[in-house]
Coordinates of C-alpha atoms in Angstrom, one line a residue:
M1 CA 80.6 7.3 3.3
A2 CA 78.0 8.9 5.3
E3 CA 76.4 7.0 8.0
P4 CA 72.8 7.1 6.4
E5 CA 74.2 5.4 3.2
A6 CA 75.8 2.9 5.2
A7 CA 72.5 2.0 7.0
A8 CA 70.6 1.9 3.5
R9 CA 73.2 -0.5 2.2
Q10 CA 72.2 -3.0 4.8
L11 CA 68.8 -3.3 3.5
P12 CA 68.2 -6.6 1.8
S13 CA 67.4 -7.1 -2.1
V14 CA 63.9 -7.6 -3.5
D15 CA 64.9 -11.3 -4.2
E16 CA 66.1 -11.8 -0.4
L17 CA 62.8 -10.1 0.9
L18 CA 60.8 -12.4 -1.6
S19 CA 62.2 -15.5 -0.4
T20 CA 61.0 -15.2 3.3
E21 CA 58.4 -17.3 4.2
R22 CA 55.8 -14.5 4.7
L23 CA 56.1 -13.3 1.2
S24 CA 56.5 -16.6 -0.2
E25 CA 53.0 -17.5 1.2
A26 CA 51.7 -14.1 0.0
R27 CA 52.9 -14.8 -3.4
A28 CA 51.0 -18.3 -3.5
I29 CA 47.8 -16.5 -2.9
L30 CA 48.0 -12.8 -4.4
G31 CA 50.4 -13.6 -7.3
H32 CA 53.8 -12.6 -8.1
G33 CA 53.5 -9.1 -9.6
L34 CA 51.4 -7.8 -6.6
V35 CA 53.9 -8.8 -3.9
V36 CA 57.0 -8.0 -5.8
Q37 CA 55.6 -4.4 -6.0
A38 CA 54.8 -4.4 -2.2
A39 CA 58.4 -5.7 -1.6
R40 CA 60.0 -3.0 -3.8
D41 CA 57.6 0.0 -2.1
T42 CA 58.6 -1.3 1.2
L43 CA 62.2 -1.2 0.5
G44 CA 61.9 2.1 -1.2
Q45 CA 60.1 3.5 2.0
A46 CA 62.7 2.1 4.4
R47 CA 65.6 3.6 2.2
R48 CA 64.0 7.1 2.2
V49 CA 63.6 6.9 6.1
L50 CA 67.3 5.9 6.5
M51 CA 68.6 8.6 4.1
A52 CA 66.7 11.1 5.9
G53 CA 68.4 10.4 9.1
E54 CA 64.8 9.2 10.7
E55 CA 66.4 5.9 11.8
E56 CA 69.9 4.9 12.4
R57 CA 69.4 1.3 11.5
A58 CA 68.0 -0.9 8.7
P59 CA 65.0 -2.7 9.9
Q60 CA 65.3 -6.7 10.2
L61 CA 64.3 -8.9 7.5
A62 CA 61.4 -10.4 9.5
D63 CA 60.0 -6.9 10.0
L64 CA 60.3 -5.9 6.3
A65 CA 58.7 -9.0 5.2
S66 CA 55.9 -8.2 7.5
R67 CA 55.4 -4.7 6.3
A68 CA 55.4 -5.7 2.8
A69 CA 52.8 -8.9 3.3
E70 CA 50.6 -6.2 4.9
S71 CA 51.0 -3.7 2.2
A72 CA 50.3 -6.6 -0.7
W73 CA 47.0 -7.7 1.3
A74 CA 45.8 -4.1 1.8
V75 CA 45.6 -3.8 -2.1
V76 CA 43.3 -6.5 -2.1
Q77 CA 41.0 -6.1 1.0
P78 CA 37.9 -4.2 0.0
S79 CA 37.2 -1.2 1.8
H80 CA 33.4 -1.3 0.9
R81 CA 32.3 -4.2 3.3
R82 CA 29.2 -5.4 4.8
V83 CA 28.9 -3.8 8.3
L84 CA 26.2 -4.0 11.0
N85 CA 23.9 -0.9 11.2
A86 CA 23.1 -0.4 14.9
T87 CA 22.6 3.2 14.9
G88 CA 18.8 3.1 14.7
V89 CA 18.9 5.3 11.3
V90 CA 16.6 3.3 9.2
V91 CA 17.9 4.7 6.0
H92 CA 21.4 5.6 6.5
T93 CA 22.9 7.3 3.7
N94 CA 26.6 6.5 4.8
L95 CA 25.9 2.8 5.1
G96 CA 24.2 2.2 1.8
R97 CA 20.7 3.5 2.4
A98 CA 18.0 0.4 1.9
P99 CA 18.9 -2.8 2.5
L100 CA 17.4 -5.0 -0.2
C101 CA 14.7 -7.4 0.1
E102 CA 15.3 -11.3 -0.2
S103 CA 13.5 -11.2 -3.6
A104 CA 15.6 -8.6 -5.0
V105 CA 18.8 -10.2 -3.9
A106 CA 17.7 -13.4 -5.5
A107 CA 16.6 -11.4 -8.8
M108 CA 20.2 -10.1 -9.0
R109 CA 21.8 -13.4 -8.5
E110 CA 19.7 -14.8 -11.3
V111 CA 21.2 -12.5 -13.6
A112 CA 24.4 -11.5 -12.3
D113 CA 26.4 -14.6 -13.6
S114 CA 24.8 -15.2 -17.0
A115 CA 23.6 -13.4 -20.3
S116 CA 20.2 -11.9 -19.6
S117 CA 17.5 -10.4 -21.7
I118 CA 18.2 -6.7 -20.7
E119 CA 17.9 -5.1 -24.2
L120 CA 16.2 -8.3 -25.9
D121 CA 12.4 -8.8 -26.5
L122 CA 12.0 -12.6 -26.3
S123 CA 8.6 -12.5 -27.8
T124 CA 10.0 -11.0 -31.1
G125 CA 14.0 -11.8 -30.9
R126 CA 14.5 -8.3 -31.7
R127 CA 16.0 -5.6 -29.9
G128 CA 14.3 -4.5 -26.8
D129 CA 14.1 -1.5 -24.6
R130 CA 15.4 -2.0 -20.9
H131 CA 12.9 0.6 -19.5
D132 CA 10.1 -1.9 -20.8
H133 CA 11.3 -4.4 -17.8
L134 CA 10.3 -2.0 -15.0
Q135 CA 7.3 0.1 -17.0
G136 CA 4.6 -2.4 -16.6
V137 CA 4.9 -2.6 -12.9
L138 CA 5.4 1.2 -12.5
R139 CA 2.2 1.7 -14.5
Q140 CA 0.3 -0.8 -12.4
L141 CA 1.4 0.6 -9.1
L142 CA 1.4 4.4 -9.8
G143 CA -1.5 4.6 -12.5
V144 CA 0.9 6.3 -15.1
E145 CA 1.1 5.9 -18.9
A146 CA 4.8 5.5 -19.0
A147 CA 8.1 5.1 -16.7
M148 CA 11.7 5.1 -17.3
V149 CA 14.5 4.6 -14.8
V150 CA 18.1 6.4 -14.3
N151 CA 21.0 5.9 -11.7
N152 CA 19.3 8.4 -9.1
N153 CA 17.0 10.8 -8.4
A154 CA 19.3 13.8 -9.2
A155 CA 19.8 12.3 -12.7
A156 CA 16.2 11.9 -13.1
V157 CA 15.5 15.6 -12.3
L158 CA 18.4 16.8 -14.3
L159 CA 17.3 14.5 -17.4
T160 CA 13.9 15.6 -17.0
L161 CA 14.6 19.3 -17.2
M162 CA 17.2 18.9 -20.1
A163 CA 14.7 17.1 -22.2
L164 CA 11.7 19.0 -21.8
A165 CA 12.8 22.7 -20.8
R166 CA 16.4 23.0 -22.3
G167 CA 16.6 27.0 -23.5
R168 CA 12.9 27.7 -22.0
E169 CA 11.4 29.0 -18.7
V170 CA 10.4 26.7 -15.8
V171 CA 8.2 28.5 -13.0
L172 CA 9.3 27.3 -9.3
S173 CA 8.1 28.7 -6.0
R174 CA 11.0 30.6 -4.3
G175 CA 10.6 28.4 -1.2
E176 CA 11.5 25.5 -3.1
A177 CA 14.5 26.8 -4.6
V178 CA 16.6 24.6 -2.0
E179 CA 19.5 22.3 -1.5
I180 CA 18.3 19.1 -1.0
G181 CA 21.6 17.4 0.0
G182 CA 25.3 16.6 -1.3
A183 CA 25.6 20.1 -3.1
F184 CA 22.2 19.2 -4.9
R185 CA 20.6 22.7 -5.3
V186 CA 17.8 23.2 -7.5
P187 CA 19.1 26.5 -9.1
D188 CA 22.3 25.0 -10.0
I189 CA 20.8 22.0 -11.4
M190 CA 18.4 24.3 -13.6
R191 CA 21.2 26.2 -15.1
R192 CA 23.2 22.8 -15.7
S193 CA 20.0 21.5 -17.7
G194 CA 19.9 24.6 -20.0
A195 CA 16.6 25.8 -18.6
K196 CA 15.9 29.1 -17.0
L197 CA 14.7 29.4 -13.5
V198 CA 11.7 31.7 -13.0
E199 CA 10.9 32.0 -9.2
V200 CA 7.7 33.1 -7.8
G201 CA 6.2 34.1 -4.5
T202 CA 8.4 34.5 -1.6
T203 CA 10.4 32.0 0.9
N204 CA 7.3 31.1 2.9
R205 CA 4.3 31.9 1.1
T206 CA 3.6 31.5 -2.5
Y207 CA -0.2 31.3 -4.1
V208 CA -1.5 29.4 -7.4
A209 CA -1.8 33.2 -8.5
D210 CA 2.0 33.8 -8.5
Y211 CA 2.4 30.7 -10.9
A212 CA -0.4 31.7 -13.2
Q213 CA 1.1 35.2 -13.4
A214 CA 4.5 34.0 -14.5
I215 CA 3.2 31.9 -17.3
T216 CA 4.2 33.0 -20.8
Q217 CA 5.0 31.5 -24.3
R218 CA 8.3 30.8 -23.1
T219 CA 7.3 28.6 -20.2
A220 CA 8.2 24.8 -20.7
A221 CA 6.9 23.7 -17.3
L222 CA 5.8 24.2 -13.7
L223 CA 8.2 22.6 -11.1
A224 CA 7.2 21.6 -7.7
V225 CA 9.9 20.2 -5.2
H226 CA 9.1 18.6 -2.2
S227 CA 11.3 19.6 0.7
S228 CA 12.4 15.9 1.8
N229 CA 14.6 16.6 4.6
F230 CA 13.4 19.7 6.0
R231 CA 10.3 21.8 7.2
V232 CA 9.4 25.5 7.3
V233 CA 6.4 26.1 9.9
G234 CA 4.7 29.0 10.8
F235 CA 3.4 31.8 8.7
V236 CA 3.7 29.7 5.5
H237 CA 1.6 29.1 2.5
A238 CA 1.9 26.7 -0.5
P239 CA -0.6 25.6 -3.2
S240 CA -1.5 22.0 -3.3
L241 CA -0.3 19.9 -5.9
A242 CA -3.8 19.3 -7.2
E243 CA -4.2 23.0 -7.6
L244 CA -0.9 23.4 -9.6
G245 CA -2.0 20.4 -11.6
A246 CA -5.3 22.1 -12.5
L247 CA -3.3 25.3 -13.5
A248 CA -1.1 23.1 -15.7
R249 CA -3.8 21.6 -17.7
E250 CA -5.6 24.9 -18.2
Q251 CA -2.5 26.8 -19.4
G252 CA -1.2 23.8 -21.4
V253 CA 2.1 23.1 -19.7
P254 CA 3.1 20.3 -17.8
L255 CA 3.8 20.0 -14.2
L256 CA 6.9 18.3 -12.9
H257 CA 7.3 17.2 -9.4
D258 CA 10.6 16.1 -7.6
L259 CA 9.2 14.1 -4.8
G260 CA 12.6 13.2 -3.6
S261 CA 12.0 10.0 -1.4
G262 CA 9.9 7.4 -3.1
C263 CA 7.2 6.7 -0.6
L264 CA 4.5 4.1 -1.7
L265 CA 2.8 3.5 1.7
D266 CA 0.6 5.5 4.2
T267 CA 3.3 6.6 6.6
T268 CA 0.9 7.9 9.3
S269 CA -0.3 4.0 9.8
F270 CA 3.0 3.5 11.4
G271 CA 2.9 6.7 13.8
L272 CA 4.8 9.1 11.4
A273 CA 4.0 12.2 9.8
A274 CA 2.3 12.2 6.2
E275 CA 4.8 11.9 3.5
P276 CA 3.5 12.3 0.1
T277 CA 3.3 9.5 -2.1
A278 CA 4.0 8.8 -5.6
Q279 CA 0.5 7.7 -6.3
A280 CA -0.9 11.0 -4.9
S281 CA 1.4 13.0 -7.1
V282 CA 0.1 11.2 -10.1
Q283 CA -3.7 11.6 -9.0
A284 CA -2.8 15.4 -8.5
G285 CA -2.4 15.9 -12.2
V286 CA 1.7 15.9 -12.2
G287 CA 3.0 15.4 -15.7
V288 CA 6.2 13.8 -14.8
L289 CA 7.2 12.5 -11.4
C290 CA 10.8 12.0 -10.2
F291 CA 11.9 10.1 -7.2
S292 CA 14.4 7.8 -5.5
G293 CA 14.2 3.9 -5.5
D294 CA 16.7 3.6 -2.7
K295 CA 15.3 5.4 0.3
L296 CA 11.5 4.8 1.5
L297 CA 10.9 2.5 -1.6
G298 CA 13.4 0.3 0.0
G299 CA 15.0 -0.8 -3.5
P300 CA 18.6 -0.1 -5.3
Q301 CA 19.9 3.1 -6.0
A302 CA 17.8 4.4 -8.8
G303 CA 16.1 7.3 -9.9
I304 CA 12.2 7.0 -11.5
I305 CA 10.7 8.8 -14.0
A306 CA 7.2 8.3 -14.4
G307 CA 4.2 10.1 -16.2
R308 CA 2.5 11.1 -19.3
A309 CA 3.7 8.9 -22.4
D310 CA 4.5 11.6 -24.7
L311 CA 6.7 13.3 -22.0
I312 CA 8.5 10.2 -21.1
A313 CA 9.1 9.7 -24.8
R314 CA 10.8 13.0 -25.0
I315 CA 12.9 12.2 -22.2
K316 CA 14.1 8.9 -23.5
R317 CA 15.2 10.4 -26.7
D318 CA 17.5 12.7 -25.0
P319 CA 21.1 11.8 -25.6
L320 CA 21.9 12.3 -21.9
A321 CA 19.5 9.3 -21.0
R322 CA 22.0 6.6 -22.0
A323 CA 24.8 7.9 -20.2
L324 CA 22.4 7.8 -16.9
R325 CA 20.8 4.6 -17.6
V326 CA 20.7 1.6 -15.1
D327 CA 22.5 -2.0 -15.4
K328 CA 20.7 -5.1 -15.4
L329 CA 21.2 -5.8 -11.6
T330 CA 19.4 -2.6 -10.6
V331 CA 16.7 -3.5 -13.1
A332 CA 16.2 -7.0 -11.6
A333 CA 16.3 -5.7 -8.0
L334 CA 14.2 -2.8 -8.7
H335 CA 11.6 -4.9 -10.4
A336 CA 11.6 -7.6 -7.4
T337 CA 11.2 -4.5 -5.2
L338 CA 8.2 -3.3 -6.8
V339 CA 6.4 -6.4 -7.0
E340 CA 6.5 -6.8 -3.4
Y341 CA 4.3 -3.6 -3.2
L342 CA 2.1 -5.0 -6.1
K343 CA 1.6 -8.3 -3.9
G344 CA 0.8 -6.2 -0.9
S345 CA 3.8 -7.9 0.8
A346 CA 6.2 -4.5 1.4
V347 CA 5.6 -4.3 5.2
Q348 CA 6.5 -8.1 5.6
H349 CA 9.6 -8.5 3.1
I350 CA 11.2 -5.0 2.3
P351 CA 13.5 -4.4 5.3
V352 CA 13.2 -0.6 5.4
W353 CA 9.3 -1.1 6.3
R354 CA 10.0 -4.0 8.3
M355 CA 12.2 -2.1 10.6
I356 CA 9.8 0.9 10.8
A357 CA 6.9 -1.4 11.7
L358 CA 8.6 -3.2 14.6
S359 CA 6.9 -3.2 18.0
L360 CA 8.3 -1.5 21.1
E361 CA 8.0 -4.7 22.8
D362 CA 9.9 -6.7 20.3
L363 CA 12.6 -4.1 20.5
R364 CA 12.7 -4.2 24.0
R365 CA 12.8 -7.9 24.2
R366 CA 15.8 -7.9 21.9
A367 CA 17.6 -5.1 23.7
E368 CA 17.3 -7.0 27.0
A369 CA 18.2 -10.2 25.6
W370 CA 21.4 -8.5 24.4
A371 CA 22.0 -6.8 27.7
S372 CA 21.8 -10.3 29.6
S373 CA 25.1 -11.3 28.2
I374 CA 26.9 -8.2 28.3
P375 CA 28.1 -7.4 32.1
G376 CA 27.5 -3.8 32.9
A377 CA 25.1 -3.0 30.0
D378 CA 21.7 -2.0 30.4
V379 CA 18.5 -1.2 28.4
V380 CA 17.3 2.6 28.0
E381 CA 14.6 4.2 26.1
G382 CA 15.4 6.0 23.0
R383 CA 14.5 7.2 19.5
S384 CA 15.3 5.5 15.8
A385 CA 15.4 8.1 13.0
I386 CA 14.0 7.4 9.6
G387 CA 17.0 9.2 7.7
G388 CA 18.0 9.2 4.1
G389 CA 16.5 12.7 3.6
S390 CA 13.2 11.5 4.4
L391 CA 10.3 12.7 7.1
P392 CA 12.5 15.0 8.8
G393 CA 12.4 15.2 12.3
E394 CA 10.3 12.3 12.6
T395 CA 11.4 9.4 14.8
L396 CA 10.1 6.2 16.3
P397 CA 10.1 5.0 20.0
T398 CA 12.8 2.1 20.6
M399 CA 14.7 0.3 23.3
L400 CA 18.6 0.9 23.0
L401 CA 21.3 -1.5 24.6
R402 CA 23.7 0.9 26.6
L403 CA 27.3 -0.4 27.0
P404 CA 29.3 0.0 30.3
G405 CA 31.2 3.2 30.7
R406 CA 34.4 1.6 31.8
L407 CA 36.1 2.5 28.4
S408 CA 35.7 5.8 26.6
A409 CA 33.0 5.8 23.9
E410 CA 35.3 6.9 21.1
R411 CA 37.6 3.9 22.0
V412 CA 34.6 1.5 21.9
L413 CA 33.2 2.9 18.8
G414 CA 36.8 2.3 17.0
Q415 CA 37.0 -1.3 18.4
L416 CA 33.5 -2.1 17.0
R417 CA 34.5 -0.7 13.5
R418 CA 37.5 -3.0 13.6
Q419 CA 35.7 -6.3 14.0
P420 CA 35.5 -8.9 11.1
L421 CA 32.3 -7.7 10.8
P422 CA 32.2 -4.1 11.7
V423 CA 29.5 -2.9 14.0
I424 CA 28.3 0.8 13.6
A425 CA 26.9 2.4 16.8
R426 CA 26.2 5.8 18.4
V427 CA 26.9 8.0 21.1
E428 CA 24.8 9.9 23.6
E429 CA 26.2 11.4 26.8
R430 CA 29.5 9.7 26.3
R431 CA 28.0 6.2 26.4
V432 CA 27.6 3.8 23.4
L433 CA 24.2 2.8 22.3
L434 CA 23.0 0.2 20.1
D435 CA 19.6 0.2 18.6
P436 CA 18.1 -3.4 17.5
R437 CA 15.5 -1.6 15.1
T438 CA 18.0 -1.7 12.4
V439 CA 19.7 -5.0 13.1
R440 CA 18.2 -8.4 11.6
P441 CA 17.6 -10.9 14.2
E442 CA 19.7 -13.2 12.5
D443 CA 22.7 -11.1 13.1
D444 CA 22.5 -10.9 16.8
A445 CA 25.1 -13.5 17.4
S446 CA 27.7 -11.5 15.1
L447 CA 26.7 -8.3 16.9
L448 CA 27.3 -9.7 20.0
A449 CA 30.5 -11.5 19.2
G450 CA 31.6 -8.0 18.2
I451 CA 30.6 -6.3 21.4
H452 CA 32.5 -8.9 23.4
A453 CA 35.5 -8.3 21.3
A454 CA 35.4 -4.5 21.4
L455 CA 34.9 -4.3 25.2
A456 CA 37.7 -6.9 25.7
G457 CA 40.1 -4.7 23.9

């Protein structure tokens, strides 16, 4: 008999492996089936290694039990976990974008573990429309006739084009036939919707007259796309939304606007460049407006479609609307978030705006408090980014904790990510930096514990 086969015969049986203390404990918590499968997989892997001649001896029973237990626990350990965002990027796409306000979390909890009136009209006892739960607050906030919500803004734009322009033409400036992110290219979305793209103007200069000359009996709509995550500067010209709105009314075609990030506040009051607001789009005469719920709006992932009642009704009737609808948790969280705007308390209660509004003195105080407990750390000036495809190039002044440089930055970053509550930081000039702007004060103790553990490792 060949040596690899002899070594493989020394492996224990599945029952022997399951009888070890390590796997007995795992079975008591995780259940029999999951641990049995982990034991079989572990033995199978060990047998393949031995038969390939990669190892000469069978692993010890305790070692195999440890491997099997780790494999079983890995199945149930979620990879989607809470982390501390110390990057200074306020709306971080990789970290879940906008953290929800307390009222939104409470609203989700209220309906999460019970039945809810998501599609029941409590006043009549008849079947209701889930969009009605959000329509009232959106009407009040934006001044629109009607509104509905789907699962993200890309879906909102696609559904709007399919419902209003399938088989017909949509006029768009060549400078706005852009890729927003995640392979979301406006010309591709237009093709998928069944609408025909009619590009007008040039990359850098387009005029109202260009749109007017392109309108025919085949025209279903004019489309404006906000360049959320980039800017074109220099020899440029684009008509205002108000000019396009006036043209649309004159020609009897709707103006559609993909606003991207759903901003409802004046960003200039926070020392940032002006970001177009949803309210301004409505006032400019936009027929249908599409924007995100989870970026500058500060709510859950959602795509909000708002505008004229007749157009929204057509969009609701499209068969795709059901496929893109949101669930009861999103409805609850988005409603609570929008109410904060109605109450005038968005800056105080919505985390995105609370972070943006932080004073440099508050940031300095917290960064210095962090540094005082970490030998070799210091505080340096820096910049926080808005992120999330919003306000491209715009940053805010901040104060950063700079960790000591005795360990490599990559090693420290890795150690921070491996903490029980992972900490996500950034690196500049080979030093690890942490920004208090995006860390809640109540998380400071957990952050410092993670930093100390990472530096000790």
